[in-house]
mmCIF file of C-alpha atoms in Angstrom:
data_model
loop_
_atom_site.group_PDB
_atom_site.id
_atom_site.type_symbol
_atom_site.label_atom_id
_atom_site.label_comp_id
_atom_site.label_asym_id
_atom_site.label_seq_id
_atom_site.Cartn_x
_atom_site.Cartn_y
_atom_site.Cartn_z
ATOM 1 C CA UNK A 23 0.001 -0.002 0.001
ATOM 2 C CA UNK A 24 1.587 3.260 -1.168
ATOM 3 C CA UNK A 25 -0.618 5.504 0.967
ATOM 4 C CA UNK A 26 -2.183 7.108 -2.106
ATOM 5 C CA UNK A 27 -5.923 6.488 -2.381
ATOM 6 C CA UNK A 28 -8.179 6.754 -5.395
ATOM 7 C CA UNK A 29 -11.920 6.500 -5.791
ATOM 8 C CA UNK A 30 -13.862 5.000 -7.344
ATOM 9 C CA UNK A 31 -12.078 1.767 -8.150
ATOM 10 C CA UNK A 32 -14.248 1.076 -11.190
ATOM 11 C CA UNK A 33 -16.448 3.357 -13.247
ATOM 12 C CA UNK A 34 -18.707 2.359 -16.118
ATOM 13 C CA UNK A 35 -20.424 5.093 -18.074
ATOM 14 C CA UNK A 36 -21.717 5.975 -21.512
ATOM 15 C CA UNK A 37 -20.307 8.090 -24.298
ATOM 16 C CA UNK A 38 -20.963 11.772 -23.899
ATOM 17 C CA UNK A 39 -21.100 11.615 -20.109
ATOM 18 C CA UNK A 40 -18.920 13.358 -17.536
ATOM 19 C CA UNK A 41 -17.111 11.718 -14.620
ATOM 20 C CA UNK A 42 -14.926 12.811 -11.731
ATOM 21 C CA UNK A 43 -12.031 10.775 -10.387
ATOM 22 C CA UNK A 44 -10.676 11.512 -6.947
ATOM 23 C CA UNK A 45 -7.208 11.130 -5.477
ATOM 24 C CA UNK A 46 -5.837 11.637 -1.975
ATOM 25 C CA UNK A 47 -2.049 11.871 -1.802
ATOM 26 C CA UNK A 48 0.166 10.368 0.876
ATOM 27 C CA UNK A 49 0.259 12.341 4.082
ATOM 28 C CA UNK A 50 2.766 15.172 3.666
ATOM 29 C CA UNK A 51 2.986 14.963 -0.127
ATOM 30 C CA UNK A 52 2.375 18.275 -1.868
ATOM 31 C CA UNK A 53 2.581 17.141 -5.470
ATOM 32 C CA UNK A 54 -0.074 15.144 -7.330
ATOM 33 C CA UNK A 55 0.274 13.684 -10.810
ATOM 34 C CA UNK A 56 -2.330 12.100 -13.077
ATOM 35 C CA UNK A 57 -1.505 9.380 -15.610
ATOM 36 C CA UNK A 58 -3.567 7.486 -18.145
ATOM 37 C CA UNK A 59 -2.750 3.867 -18.956
ATOM 38 C CA UNK A 60 -4.366 2.262 -21.952
ATOM 39 C CA UNK A 61 -3.377 -0.950 -23.696
ATOM 40 C CA UNK A 62 -1.921 0.668 -26.782
ATOM 41 C CA UNK A 63 -0.493 3.851 -25.248
ATOM 42 C CA UNK A 64 1.272 2.730 -22.103
ATOM 43 C CA UNK A 65 1.534 5.181 -19.198
ATOM 44 C CA UNK A 66 0.902 8.747 -20.327
ATOM 45 C CA UNK A 67 1.438 11.779 -18.117
ATOM 46 C CA UNK A 68 -1.596 14.056 -18.040
ATOM 47 C CA UNK A 69 -1.046 16.821 -15.486
ATOM 48 C CA UNK A 70 0.739 17.741 -12.266
ATOM 49 C CA UNK A 71 -0.324 19.930 -9.369
ATOM 50 C CA UNK A 72 1.910 21.205 -6.626
ATOM 51 C CA UNK A 73 0.395 22.670 -3.479
ATOM 52 C CA UNK A 74 -2.764 23.672 -5.300
ATOM 53 C CA UNK A 75 -1.206 25.073 -8.446
ATOM 54 C CA UNK A 76 -0.798 23.502 -11.853
ATOM 55 C CA UNK A 77 2.906 22.737 -12.341
ATOM 56 C CA UNK A 78 3.206 20.732 -15.554
ATOM 57 C CA UNK A 79 0.944 19.599 -18.344
ATOM 58 C CA UNK A 80 1.264 16.602 -20.617
ATOM 59 C CA UNK A 81 -0.934 15.350 -23.426
ATOM 60 C CA UNK A 82 -4.143 16.160 -21.605
ATOM 61 C CA UNK A 83 -7.197 16.620 -23.800
ATOM 62 C CA UNK A 84 -9.197 19.835 -23.572
ATOM 63 C CA UNK A 85 -12.181 17.695 -22.471
ATOM 64 C CA UNK A 86 -10.189 16.777 -19.359
ATOM 65 C CA UNK A 87 -9.452 19.085 -16.451
ATOM 66 C CA UNK A 88 -8.078 18.731 -12.970
ATOM 67 C CA UNK A 89 -7.629 20.652 -9.775
ATOM 68 C CA UNK A 90 -5.980 20.281 -6.401
ATOM 69 C CA UNK A 91 -7.861 21.474 -3.349
ATOM 70 C CA UNK A 92 -6.552 23.170 -0.163
ATOM 71 C CA UNK A 93 -6.542 19.813 1.645
ATOM 72 C CA UNK A 94 -4.289 18.592 -1.230
ATOM 73 C CA UNK A 95 -6.665 16.008 -2.638
ATOM 74 C CA UNK A 96 -7.106 16.204 -6.384
ATOM 75 C CA UNK A 97 -9.895 15.554 -8.838
ATOM 76 C CA UNK A 98 -9.674 14.709 -12.524
ATOM 77 C CA UNK A 99 -12.750 15.633 -14.527
ATOM 78 C CA UNK A 100 -13.393 13.886 -17.832
ATOM 79 C CA UNK A 101 -16.218 15.191 -19.997
ATOM 80 C CA UNK A 102 -17.845 14.363 -23.348
ATOM 81 C CA UNK A 103 -16.474 10.868 -22.883
ATOM 82 C CA UNK A 104 -15.532 8.785 -25.918
ATOM 83 C CA UNK A 105 -14.914 5.056 -26.263
ATOM 84 C CA UNK A 106 -11.191 5.759 -26.518
ATOM 85 C CA UNK A 107 -11.145 7.290 -23.048
ATOM 86 C CA UNK A 108 -11.542 3.827 -21.548
ATOM 87 C CA UNK A 109 -8.364 3.245 -19.570
ATOM 88 C CA UNK A 110 -6.812 2.957 -16.152
ATOM 89 C CA UNK A 111 -6.296 6.367 -14.572
ATOM 90 C CA UNK A 112 -3.583 6.555 -11.960
ATOM 91 C CA UNK A 113 -2.789 9.270 -9.518
ATOM 92 C CA UNK A 114 0.680 9.543 -8.007
ATOM 93 C CA UNK A 115 2.074 11.791 -5.313
ATOM 94 C CA UNK A 116 5.450 12.981 -4.139
ATOM 95 C CA UNK A 117 6.783 15.128 -1.314
ATOM 96 C CA UNK A 118 8.155 17.813 -3.571
ATOM 97 C CA UNK A 119 7.898 18.521 -7.247
ATOM 98 C CA UNK A 120 11.063 16.627 -8.010
ATOM 99 C CA UNK A 121 10.994 13.447 -6.033
ATOM 100 C CA UNK A 122 9.972 9.808 -5.996
ATOM 101 C CA UNK A 123 6.405 9.318 -7.143
ATOM 102 C CA UNK A 124 4.130 6.767 -5.485
ATOM 103 C CA UNK A 125 1.102 5.520 -7.346
ATOM 104 C CA UNK A 126 -2.437 4.942 -6.152
ATOM 105 C CA UNK A 127 -4.418 1.807 -7.042
ATOM 106 C CA UNK A 128 -6.024 3.446 -10.069
ATOM 107 C CA UNK A 129 -9.535 3.941 -11.375
ATOM 108 C CA UNK A 130 -10.622 1.710 -14.220
ATOM 109 C CA UNK A 131 -12.890 3.708 -16.518
ATOM 110 C CA UNK A 132 -15.023 1.895 -19.056
ATOM 111 C CA UNK A 133 -16.937 3.980 -21.580
ATOM 112 C CA UNK A 134 -19.683 2.064 -23.389
ATOM 113 C CA UNK B 7 9.886 16.667 -25.423
ATOM 114 C CA UNK B 8 11.413 13.618 -23.827
ATOM 115 C CA UNK B 9 11.192 10.264 -25.580
ATOM 116 C CA UNK B 10 12.038 7.010 -23.819
ATOM 117 C CA UNK B 11 12.593 3.767 -25.686
ATOM 118 C CA UNK B 12 12.611 0.442 -23.851
ATOM 119 C CA UNK B 13 13.827 -2.985 -24.948
ATOM 120 C CA UNK B 14 12.964 -5.794 -25.068
ATOM 121 C CA UNK B 15 9.172 -5.727 -25.013
ATOM 122 C CA UNK B 16 9.076 -9.292 -23.675
ATOM 123 C CA UNK B 17 11.712 -11.278 -21.845
ATOM 124 C CA UNK B 18 11.598 -14.856 -20.685
ATOM 125 C CA UNK B 19 14.257 -16.209 -18.341
ATOM 126 C CA UNK B 20 14.646 -19.321 -16.248
ATOM 127 C CA UNK B 21 14.476 -19.058 -12.497
ATOM 128 C CA UNK B 22 17.889 -18.174 -11.123
ATOM 129 C CA UNK B 23 19.086 -16.512 -14.320
ATOM 130 C CA UNK B 24 19.672 -12.770 -14.712
ATOM 131 C CA UNK B 25 17.432 -10.360 -16.593
ATOM 132 C CA UNK B 26 18.481 -7.090 -18.192
ATOM 133 C CA UNK B 27 16.146 -4.394 -19.506
ATOM 134 C CA UNK B 28 17.493 -1.399 -21.384
ATOM 135 C CA UNK B 29 16.182 2.105 -21.946
ATOM 136 C CA UNK B 30 17.367 5.092 -23.909
ATOM 137 C CA UNK B 31 16.215 8.663 -23.513
ATOM 138 C CA UNK B 32 16.421 11.690 -25.758
ATOM 139 C CA UNK B 33 16.509 14.757 -23.504
ATOM 140 C CA UNK B 34 19.991 15.408 -22.156
ATOM 141 C CA UNK B 35 18.412 17.554 -19.409
ATOM 142 C CA UNK B 36 16.760 14.488 -17.843
ATOM 143 C CA UNK B 37 18.343 13.689 -14.512
ATOM 144 C CA UNK B 38 16.035 11.293 -12.662
ATOM 145 C CA UNK B 39 15.450 7.710 -13.816
ATOM 146 C CA UNK B 40 13.069 5.468 -11.862
ATOM 147 C CA UNK B 41 12.020 1.897 -12.565
ATOM 148 C CA UNK B 42 8.545 0.623 -11.804
ATOM 149 C CA UNK B 43 7.181 -2.910 -11.535
ATOM 150 C CA UNK B 44 3.541 -3.461 -12.376
ATOM 151 C CA UNK B 45 1.679 -6.679 -11.748
ATOM 152 C CA UNK B 46 -1.496 -7.381 -13.658
ATOM 153 C CA UNK B 47 -4.289 -5.007 -12.677
ATOM 154 C CA UNK B 48 -2.203 -3.336 -9.970
ATOM 155 C CA UNK B 49 -0.430 -0.036 -9.467
ATOM 156 C CA UNK B 50 3.085 0.625 -10.725
ATOM 157 C CA UNK B 51 5.461 0.201 -7.791
ATOM 158 C CA UNK B 52 8.747 2.032 -7.573
ATOM 159 C CA UNK B 53 11.515 -0.559 -7.222
ATOM 160 C CA UNK B 54 14.659 1.481 -7.721
ATOM 161 C CA UNK B 55 15.726 4.847 -9.073
ATOM 162 C CA UNK B 56 18.912 6.660 -9.969
ATOM 163 C CA UNK B 57 19.873 10.277 -10.361
ATOM 164 C CA UNK B 58 22.288 11.670 -12.889
ATOM 165 C CA UNK B 59 25.123 12.221 -10.434
ATOM 166 C CA UNK B 60 25.406 8.463 -9.872
ATOM 167 C CA UNK B 61 26.505 5.796 -12.355
ATOM 168 C CA UNK B 62 25.194 2.727 -10.566
ATOM 169 C CA UNK B 63 22.875 1.839 -7.709
ATOM 170 C CA UNK B 64 22.134 -1.527 -6.172
ATOM 171 C CA UNK B 65 19.428 -2.837 -3.879
ATOM 172 C CA UNK B 66 19.756 -6.553 -3.092
ATOM 173 C CA UNK B 67 19.047 -8.426 -6.369
ATOM 174 C CA UNK B 68 18.220 -5.281 -8.335
ATOM 175 C CA UNK B 69 20.689 -2.824 -9.821
ATOM 176 C CA UNK B 70 20.431 0.094 -12.195
ATOM 177 C CA UNK B 71 23.222 1.570 -14.302
ATOM 178 C CA UNK B 72 23.238 4.939 -16.028
ATOM 179 C CA UNK B 73 25.386 6.162 -18.900
ATOM 180 C CA UNK B 74 24.669 9.857 -19.334
ATOM 181 C CA UNK B 75 26.990 10.239 -22.285
ATOM 182 C CA UNK B 76 25.165 7.579 -24.263
ATOM 183 C CA UNK B 77 21.807 8.518 -22.700
ATOM 184 C CA UNK B 78 20.897 5.029 -21.680
ATOM 185 C CA UNK B 79 20.137 3.222 -18.456
ATOM 186 C CA UNK B 80 19.518 -0.401 -17.601
ATOM 187 C CA UNK B 81 17.815 -2.544 -14.988
ATOM 188 C CA UNK B 82 19.555 -5.705 -13.872
ATOM 189 C CA UNK B 83 17.776 -8.396 -11.874
ATOM 190 C CA UNK B 84 19.927 -11.264 -10.621
ATOM 191 C CA UNK B 85 18.821 -14.664 -9.317
ATOM 192 C CA UNK B 86 15.353 -14.179 -10.748
ATOM 193 C CA UNK B 87 12.382 -15.703 -8.959
ATOM 194 C CA UNK B 88 8.823 -16.440 -10.169
ATOM 195 C CA UNK B 89 7.542 -13.447 -8.184
ATOM 196 C CA UNK B 90 9.707 -11.181 -10.368
ATOM 197 C CA UNK B 91 7.300 -11.904 -13.233
ATOM 198 C CA UNK B 92 5.584 -8.596 -14.085
ATOM 199 C CA UNK B 93 5.758 -5.671 -16.475
ATOM 200 C CA UNK B 94 8.673 -3.328 -15.835
ATOM 201 C CA UNK B 95 8.642 0.314 -16.887
ATOM 202 C CA UNK B 96 11.561 2.667 -17.070
ATOM 203 C CA UNK B 97 10.991 6.411 -16.935
ATOM 204 C CA UNK B 98 12.905 9.649 -17.216
ATOM 205 C CA UNK B 99 12.288 13.075 -15.750
ATOM 206 C CA UNK B 100 14.014 16.400 -16.081
ATOM 207 C CA UNK B 101 13.478 19.817 -14.579
ATOM 208 C CA UNK B 102 9.769 19.629 -15.344
ATOM 209 C CA UNK B 103 9.542 16.617 -12.987
ATOM 210 C CA UNK B 104 6.954 14.865 -15.127
ATOM 211 C CA UNK B 105 7.800 11.266 -15.864
ATOM 212 C CA UNK B 106 8.033 10.011 -19.434
ATOM 213 C CA UNK B 107 7.651 6.243 -19.441
ATOM 214 C CA UNK B 108 9.033 3.583 -21.695
ATOM 215 C CA UNK B 109 6.616 1.151 -23.307
ATOM 216 C CA UNK B 110 7.248 -1.605 -20.769
ATOM 217 C CA UNK B 111 8.905 -5.018 -20.682
ATOM 218 C CA UNK B 112 6.910 -8.099 -19.805
ATOM 219 C CA UNK B 113 9.241 -10.344 -17.798
ATOM 220 C CA UNK B 114 8.339 -13.997 -17.440
ATOM 221 C CA UNK B 115 10.375 -16.113 -15.026
ATOM 222 C CA UNK B 116 9.890 -19.792 -15.732
ATOM 223 C CA UNK B 117 10.586 -22.669 -13.371
#
């Protein structure tokens, strides 16, 4: 157990819908990262937040957005869902912006 | 941006043999190189990492080597055991701190 928690564990929804994935970092970690893992794309970095502010952005679609709240938990919002958005979404956290990252258990999103 | 290539994509070894996985990166500014192990349906777990000021790091049966000049780094697992079977990912990060992952190596340790 890395200490990073994610909810929900599984999510099944339909195309066009919107979902919110939640992540709580390890106690004391200020940085949160979101990754997408699909079968054909491997692990792709989406976005990083550090102490409430966006720090780095990867190949995140405009339909996706994220935020980090004052209590340091983070949410990833996915809207206008498409079949291709089906994937495992991982959150990771680290103490500082440039440090070891520890992954949560992931949320498996299935878009039907 | 950074590009990380990982080889081989699959690797089968007999129990007790050694396994080596190699990665190359493109951005000379990258200075942090972690390795993750991921079992089926589970989270990636950090198993070892190395920073650019070090050429080699070892932790029991696992070692990582880094050649900054050639921009490649490798994972070495000695005395492999069935529980080492998993997918292994290398990654690289620079000043932006975001990790760029390799495509993964599926390691199978056979009895």
